Short mmCIF file of C-alpha atoms in Angstrom, two decimals:
data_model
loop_
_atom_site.label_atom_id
_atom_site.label_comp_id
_atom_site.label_asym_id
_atom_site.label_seq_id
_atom_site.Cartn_x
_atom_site.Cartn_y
_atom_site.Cartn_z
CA UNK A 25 36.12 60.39 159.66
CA UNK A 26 39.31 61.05 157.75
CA UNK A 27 37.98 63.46 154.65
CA UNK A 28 39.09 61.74 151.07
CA UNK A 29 39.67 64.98 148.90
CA UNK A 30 40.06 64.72 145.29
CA UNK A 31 39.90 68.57 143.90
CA UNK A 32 42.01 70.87 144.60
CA UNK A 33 39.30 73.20 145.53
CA UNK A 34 38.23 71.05 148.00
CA UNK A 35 41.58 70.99 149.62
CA UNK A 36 41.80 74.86 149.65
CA UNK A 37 38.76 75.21 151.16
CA UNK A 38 38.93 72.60 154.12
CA UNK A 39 42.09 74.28 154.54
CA UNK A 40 40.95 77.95 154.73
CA UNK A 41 38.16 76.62 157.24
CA UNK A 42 41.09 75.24 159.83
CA UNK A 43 43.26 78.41 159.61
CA UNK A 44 40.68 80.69 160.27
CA UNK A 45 39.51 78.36 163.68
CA UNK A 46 43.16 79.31 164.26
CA UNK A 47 44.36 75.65 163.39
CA UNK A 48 47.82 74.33 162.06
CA UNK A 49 48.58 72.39 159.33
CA UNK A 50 50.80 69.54 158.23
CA UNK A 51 51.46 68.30 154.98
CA UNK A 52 52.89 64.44 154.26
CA UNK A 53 53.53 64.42 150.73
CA UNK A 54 53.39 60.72 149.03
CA UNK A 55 52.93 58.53 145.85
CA UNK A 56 50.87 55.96 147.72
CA UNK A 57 51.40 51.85 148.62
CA UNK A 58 51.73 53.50 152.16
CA UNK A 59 54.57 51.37 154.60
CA UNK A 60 55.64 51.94 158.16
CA UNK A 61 58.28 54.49 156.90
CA UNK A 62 54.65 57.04 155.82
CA UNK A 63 53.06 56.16 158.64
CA UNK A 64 56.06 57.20 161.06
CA UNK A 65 55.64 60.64 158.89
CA UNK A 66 52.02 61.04 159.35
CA UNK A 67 52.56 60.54 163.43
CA UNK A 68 55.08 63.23 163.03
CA UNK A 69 53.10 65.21 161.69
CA UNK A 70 50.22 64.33 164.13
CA UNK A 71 52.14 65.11 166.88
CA UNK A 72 53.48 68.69 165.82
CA UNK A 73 50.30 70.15 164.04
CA UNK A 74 46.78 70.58 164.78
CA UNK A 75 45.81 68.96 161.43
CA UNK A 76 47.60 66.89 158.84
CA UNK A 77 47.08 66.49 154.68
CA UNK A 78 48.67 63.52 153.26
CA UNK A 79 49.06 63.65 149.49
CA UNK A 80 47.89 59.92 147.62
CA UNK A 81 49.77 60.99 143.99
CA UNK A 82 52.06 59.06 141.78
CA UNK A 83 53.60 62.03 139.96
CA UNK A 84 54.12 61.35 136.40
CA UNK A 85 56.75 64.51 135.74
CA UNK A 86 59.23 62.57 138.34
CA UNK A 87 59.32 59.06 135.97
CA UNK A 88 61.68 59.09 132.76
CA UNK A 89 60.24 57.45 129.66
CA UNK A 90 61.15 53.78 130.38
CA UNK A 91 60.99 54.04 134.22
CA UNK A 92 58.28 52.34 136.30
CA UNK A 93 55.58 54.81 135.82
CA UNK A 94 53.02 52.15 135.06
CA UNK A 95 53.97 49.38 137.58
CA UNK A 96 54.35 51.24 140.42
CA UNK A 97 52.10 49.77 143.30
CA UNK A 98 48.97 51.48 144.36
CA UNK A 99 46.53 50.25 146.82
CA UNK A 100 44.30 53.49 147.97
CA UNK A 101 41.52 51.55 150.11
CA UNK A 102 45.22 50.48 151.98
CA UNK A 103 46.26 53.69 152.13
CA UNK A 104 42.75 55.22 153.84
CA UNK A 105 42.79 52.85 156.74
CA UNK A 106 47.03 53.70 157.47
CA UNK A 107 46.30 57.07 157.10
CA UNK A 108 43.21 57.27 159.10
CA UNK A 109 44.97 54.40 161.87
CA UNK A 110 47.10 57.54 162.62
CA UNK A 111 45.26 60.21 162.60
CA UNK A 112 45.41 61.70 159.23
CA UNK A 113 42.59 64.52 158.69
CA UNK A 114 42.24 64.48 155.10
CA UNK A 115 44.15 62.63 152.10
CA UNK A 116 44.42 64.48 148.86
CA UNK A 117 43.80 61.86 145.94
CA UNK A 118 43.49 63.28 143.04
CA UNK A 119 43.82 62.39 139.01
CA UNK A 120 46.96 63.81 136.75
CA UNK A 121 44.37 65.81 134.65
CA UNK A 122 43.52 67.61 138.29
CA UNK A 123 47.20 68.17 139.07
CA UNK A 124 48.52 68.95 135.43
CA UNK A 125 46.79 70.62 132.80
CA UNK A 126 47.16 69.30 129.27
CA UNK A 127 49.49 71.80 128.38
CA UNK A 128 51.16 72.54 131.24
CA UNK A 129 54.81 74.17 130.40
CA UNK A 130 55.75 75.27 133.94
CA UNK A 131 58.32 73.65 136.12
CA UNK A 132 60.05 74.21 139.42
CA UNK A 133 63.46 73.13 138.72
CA UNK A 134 67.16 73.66 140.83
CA UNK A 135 69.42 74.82 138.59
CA UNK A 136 72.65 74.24 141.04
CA UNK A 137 74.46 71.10 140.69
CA UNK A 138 72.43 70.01 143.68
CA UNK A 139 69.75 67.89 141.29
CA UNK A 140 73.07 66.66 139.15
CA UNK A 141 74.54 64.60 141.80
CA UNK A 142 73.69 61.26 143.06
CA UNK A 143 70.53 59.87 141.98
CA UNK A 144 70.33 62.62 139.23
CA UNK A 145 73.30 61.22 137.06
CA UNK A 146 70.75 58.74 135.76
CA UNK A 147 67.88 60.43 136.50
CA UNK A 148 68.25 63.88 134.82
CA UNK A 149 64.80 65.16 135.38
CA UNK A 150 63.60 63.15 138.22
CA UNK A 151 64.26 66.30 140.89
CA UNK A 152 62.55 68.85 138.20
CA UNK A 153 59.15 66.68 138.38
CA UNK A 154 59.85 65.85 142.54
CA UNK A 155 60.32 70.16 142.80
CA UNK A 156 57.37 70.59 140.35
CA UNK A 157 54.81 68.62 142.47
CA UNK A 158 55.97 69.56 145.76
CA UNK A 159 55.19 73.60 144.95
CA UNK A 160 51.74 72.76 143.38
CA UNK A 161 51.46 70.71 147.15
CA UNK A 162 52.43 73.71 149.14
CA UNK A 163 50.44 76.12 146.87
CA UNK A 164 47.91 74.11 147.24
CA UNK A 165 47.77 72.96 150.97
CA UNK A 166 49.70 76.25 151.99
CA UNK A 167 51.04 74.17 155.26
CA UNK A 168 52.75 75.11 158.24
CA UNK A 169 55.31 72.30 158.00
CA UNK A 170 55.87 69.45 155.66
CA UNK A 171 57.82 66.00 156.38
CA UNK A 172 59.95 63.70 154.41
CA UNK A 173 61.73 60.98 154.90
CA UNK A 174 65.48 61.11 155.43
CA UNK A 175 65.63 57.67 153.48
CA UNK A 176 65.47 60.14 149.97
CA UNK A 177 68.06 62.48 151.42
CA UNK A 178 68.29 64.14 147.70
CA UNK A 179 65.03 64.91 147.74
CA UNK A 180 64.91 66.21 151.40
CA UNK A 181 68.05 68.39 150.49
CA UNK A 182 66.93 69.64 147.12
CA UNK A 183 63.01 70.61 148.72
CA UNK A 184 65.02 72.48 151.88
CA UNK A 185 66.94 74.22 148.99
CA UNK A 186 63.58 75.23 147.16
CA UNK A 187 61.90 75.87 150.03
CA UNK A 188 64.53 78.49 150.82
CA UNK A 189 64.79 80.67 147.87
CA UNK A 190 61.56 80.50 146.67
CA UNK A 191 60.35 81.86 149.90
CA UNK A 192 58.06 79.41 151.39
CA UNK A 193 56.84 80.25 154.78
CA UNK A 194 56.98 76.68 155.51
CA UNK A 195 58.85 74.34 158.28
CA UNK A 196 60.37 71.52 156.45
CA UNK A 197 60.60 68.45 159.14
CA UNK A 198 63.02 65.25 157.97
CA UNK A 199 62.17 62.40 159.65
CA UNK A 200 64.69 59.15 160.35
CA UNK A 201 64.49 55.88 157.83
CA UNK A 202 62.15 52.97 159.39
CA UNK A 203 63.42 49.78 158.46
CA UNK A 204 61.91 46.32 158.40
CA UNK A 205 63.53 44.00 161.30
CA UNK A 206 66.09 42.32 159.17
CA UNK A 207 67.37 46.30 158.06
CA UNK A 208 66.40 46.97 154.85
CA UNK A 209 65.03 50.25 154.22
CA UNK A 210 61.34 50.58 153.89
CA UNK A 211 60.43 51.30 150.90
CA UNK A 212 57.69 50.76 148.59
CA UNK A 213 59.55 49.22 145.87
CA UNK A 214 60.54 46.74 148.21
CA UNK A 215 57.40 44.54 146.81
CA UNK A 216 59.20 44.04 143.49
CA UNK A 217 61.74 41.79 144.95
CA UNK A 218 61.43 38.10 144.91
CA UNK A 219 62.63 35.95 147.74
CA UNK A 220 66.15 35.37 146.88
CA UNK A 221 66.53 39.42 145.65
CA UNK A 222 65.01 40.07 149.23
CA UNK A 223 67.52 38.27 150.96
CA UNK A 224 70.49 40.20 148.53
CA UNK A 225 68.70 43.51 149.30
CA UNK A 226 70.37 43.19 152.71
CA UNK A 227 73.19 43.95 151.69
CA UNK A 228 72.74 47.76 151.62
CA UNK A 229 72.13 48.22 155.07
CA UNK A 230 75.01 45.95 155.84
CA UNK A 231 76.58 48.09 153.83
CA UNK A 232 75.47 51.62 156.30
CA UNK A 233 76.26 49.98 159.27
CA UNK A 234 79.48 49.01 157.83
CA UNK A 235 80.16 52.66 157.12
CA UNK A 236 78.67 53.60 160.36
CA UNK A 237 80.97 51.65 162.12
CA UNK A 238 84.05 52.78 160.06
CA UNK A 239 83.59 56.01 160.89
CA UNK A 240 82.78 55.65 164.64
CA UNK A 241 85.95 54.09 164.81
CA UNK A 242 87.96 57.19 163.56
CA UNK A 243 87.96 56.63 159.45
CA UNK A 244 87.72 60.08 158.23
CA UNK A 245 88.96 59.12 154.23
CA UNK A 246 86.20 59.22 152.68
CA UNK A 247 87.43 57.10 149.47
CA UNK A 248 88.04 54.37 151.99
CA UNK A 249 84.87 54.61 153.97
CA UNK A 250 83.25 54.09 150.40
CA UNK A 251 85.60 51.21 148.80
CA UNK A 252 84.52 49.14 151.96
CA UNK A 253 81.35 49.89 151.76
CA UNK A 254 81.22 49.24 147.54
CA UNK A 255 83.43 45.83 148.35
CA UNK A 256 81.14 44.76 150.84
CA UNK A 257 78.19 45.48 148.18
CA UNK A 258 80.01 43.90 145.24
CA UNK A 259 79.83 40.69 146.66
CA UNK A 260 76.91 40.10 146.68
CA UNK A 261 76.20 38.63 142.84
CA UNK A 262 71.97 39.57 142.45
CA UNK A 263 73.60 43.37 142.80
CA UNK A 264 74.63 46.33 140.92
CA UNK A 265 75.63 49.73 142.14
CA UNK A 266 74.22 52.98 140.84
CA UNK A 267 76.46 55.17 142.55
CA UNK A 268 78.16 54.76 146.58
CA UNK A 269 79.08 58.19 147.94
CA UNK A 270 80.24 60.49 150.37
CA UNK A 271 78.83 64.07 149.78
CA UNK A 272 78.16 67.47 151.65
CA UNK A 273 74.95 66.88 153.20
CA UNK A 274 74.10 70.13 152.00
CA UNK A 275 75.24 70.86 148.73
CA UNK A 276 75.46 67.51 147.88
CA UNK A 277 78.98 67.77 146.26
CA UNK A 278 81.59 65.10 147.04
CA UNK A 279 83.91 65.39 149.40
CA UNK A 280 87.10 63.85 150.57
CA UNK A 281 86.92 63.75 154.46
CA UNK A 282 84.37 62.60 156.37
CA UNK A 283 82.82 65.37 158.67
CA UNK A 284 79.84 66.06 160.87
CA UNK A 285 77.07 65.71 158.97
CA UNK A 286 78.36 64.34 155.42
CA UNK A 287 76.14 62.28 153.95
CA UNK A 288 76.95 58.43 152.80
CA UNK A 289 74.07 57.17 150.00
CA UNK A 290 73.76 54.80 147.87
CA UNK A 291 71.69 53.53 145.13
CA UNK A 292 72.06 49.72 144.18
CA UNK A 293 70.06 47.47 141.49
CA UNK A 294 69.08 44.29 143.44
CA UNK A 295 67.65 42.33 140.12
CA UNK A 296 65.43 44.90 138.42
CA UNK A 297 64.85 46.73 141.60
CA UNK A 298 66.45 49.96 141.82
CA UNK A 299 66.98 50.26 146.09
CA UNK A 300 68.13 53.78 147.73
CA UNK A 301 70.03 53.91 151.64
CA UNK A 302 71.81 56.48 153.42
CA UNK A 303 73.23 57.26 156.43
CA UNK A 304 74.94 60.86 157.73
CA UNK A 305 77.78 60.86 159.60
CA UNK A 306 78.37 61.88 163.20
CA UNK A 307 81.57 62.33 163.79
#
C-alpha cells in the first residue's frame, strides 16, 4: 500500500528507514490534478530508483495576487490511485501551515536574469515561490534524483541552476512532454478550456511542429523561425500570445541563431487559459 504522508516528520523518517536498508530515492515534485504527463514522471522515477516520493502541494508562494490560486483543480482520492497505478511508495500531502510557517521570511530565489525571462516577464515572483518549495522538497525528502517535466522548461532550467550552486547532491532527471492524441500539451489547466477554446488550444503545438519542421529543414534565423511560428498562432482569433521565443536553453537569454539545443517556448492565452509549449532544437 502506497503510504499517504502528511507531516514532514513523517516523510523524514520513512525516508531515513529506506537509506539505511541501503535504498534509493526519487522525488516527483507536483501541485496535484495528476495527468499522463505525472504519471510518465512517476514511471521514471520507478524505473531509476528503488523508491519514489511524489509531492501532492499547490504552492501558494508560486501564485501572484490575482492568479488562479483558488481555482486551481485538485482531486487527491484521483491522485492516490495514479500514483499508486505506478508504483509510487509514498505521496507527501500536506497543508500550507505544514509547509510555511506563519511568518516565514525565507526564500530561495535566482538572482541571474534566468527567472526574468520568459514566463517571468509577467510573472515576477513565480520562480522565487517554484525555487522556495522545491529546496524545502529536497530538504525534506533529501532524494537521490528528482524529475520534471520538460513541458516547464523554465522551471527545469532555473531548478538545474539551483541545484548547482546551492550544492545539492541530487540528480535532476527532465523528462519529455506527453501530449494528448490531437497534440496539445498535457497539462492540468487544460480542464479550464471549453470545447471551442480546446479546439483553438491546438494551435500551439501546430505551432512546435511548425518550428520543428523549419528548422529541420535548415532555418537557423531565429527571428524567422519565431514570426512563423507567432503568424501561425495569431490566426487563430480565441488566442493571445504571452511571449514566442528562441532562447539559450541554458541561460535562457535570447538568441539570434538557432543552435543545438536552443530552446523555442511559448506561452499563449487561449480564452482565460494561460497554455505553456516548447520544443529544443536539434540541429
Amino acid at each position: 500500500m502506497m503510504i499517504i504522508a502528511t507531516k514532514i516528520s513523517e516523510v523524514r523518517e520513512q525516508v531515513r528507514a529506506w537509506k539505511a536498508e541501503g535504498l534509493t530515492v526519487g522525488l516527483v515534485p507536483t501541485m496535484g490534478y495528476l495527468h499522463e504527463g505525472h504519471a510518465s514522471l512517476v514511471d521514471r522515477a520507478v524505473a531509476e530508483c528503488d523508491r519514489v516520493v511524489a509531492s501532492d502541494f499547490v504552492n501558494p508562494t508560486q501564485f501572484a495576487p490575482g492568479e488562479d490560486l483558488e481555482s486551481y483543480p485538485r482531486d487527491f482520492e484521483h491522485d492516490c490511485a495514479l500514483l499508486e497505478q505506478h508504483g509510487c511508495d509514498m505521496v507527501f500531502y500536506p497543508e500550507v501551515s505544514e509547509m510555511y510557517e506563519q511568518d516565514a521570511a525565507t526564500y530561495v530565489e535566482i538572482l541571474s536574469d534566468m527567472p526574468k525571462q520568459l514566463c517571468g516577464k509577467t510573472r515576477p515572483t513565480h520562480f522565487r515561490g517554484v525555487c522556495t518549495v522545491v529546496a524545502k522538497l529536497f530538504n525534506i525528502v533529501t532524494p537521490d534524483k528528482a524529475f520534471f517535466g520538460q513541458k516547464d522548461a523554465q522551471q527545469l532550467a532555473i531548478i538545474r541552476r539551483m541545484v548547482r550552486d546551492m550544492s545539492y547532491g541530487i540528480e535532476i532527471v527532465g523528462c519529455p512532454i506527453i501530449r494528448e492524441e490531437d497534440g496539445l500539451a498535457k497539462s492540468s489547466r487544460n480542464t479550464y478550456l471549453n470545447a471551442e477554446e480546446r479546439q483553438a488550444a491546438l494551435v500551439l503545438s501546430k505551432a512546435v511542429r511548425l518550428g520543428q519542421e523549419l528548422v529541420k529543414s535548415g532555418e537557423r534565423d531565429a527571428q524567422k523561425v519565431v514570426g512563423e511560428m507567432v503568424s501561425l498562432i495569431e490566426g487563430e482569433p480565441l488566442t493571445r500570445i504571452d511571449y514566442v521565443s528562441a532562447v539559450d536553453g541554458i541561460t535562457m537569454e535570447n538568441v539570434t541563431e538557432i543552435t543545438d539545443g536552443t530552446l523555442v517556448a511559448m506561452a499563449v492565452y487561449v480564452g482565460k487559459t494561460r497554455l505553456i509549449d516548447n520544443f529544443i532544437a536539434e540541429v
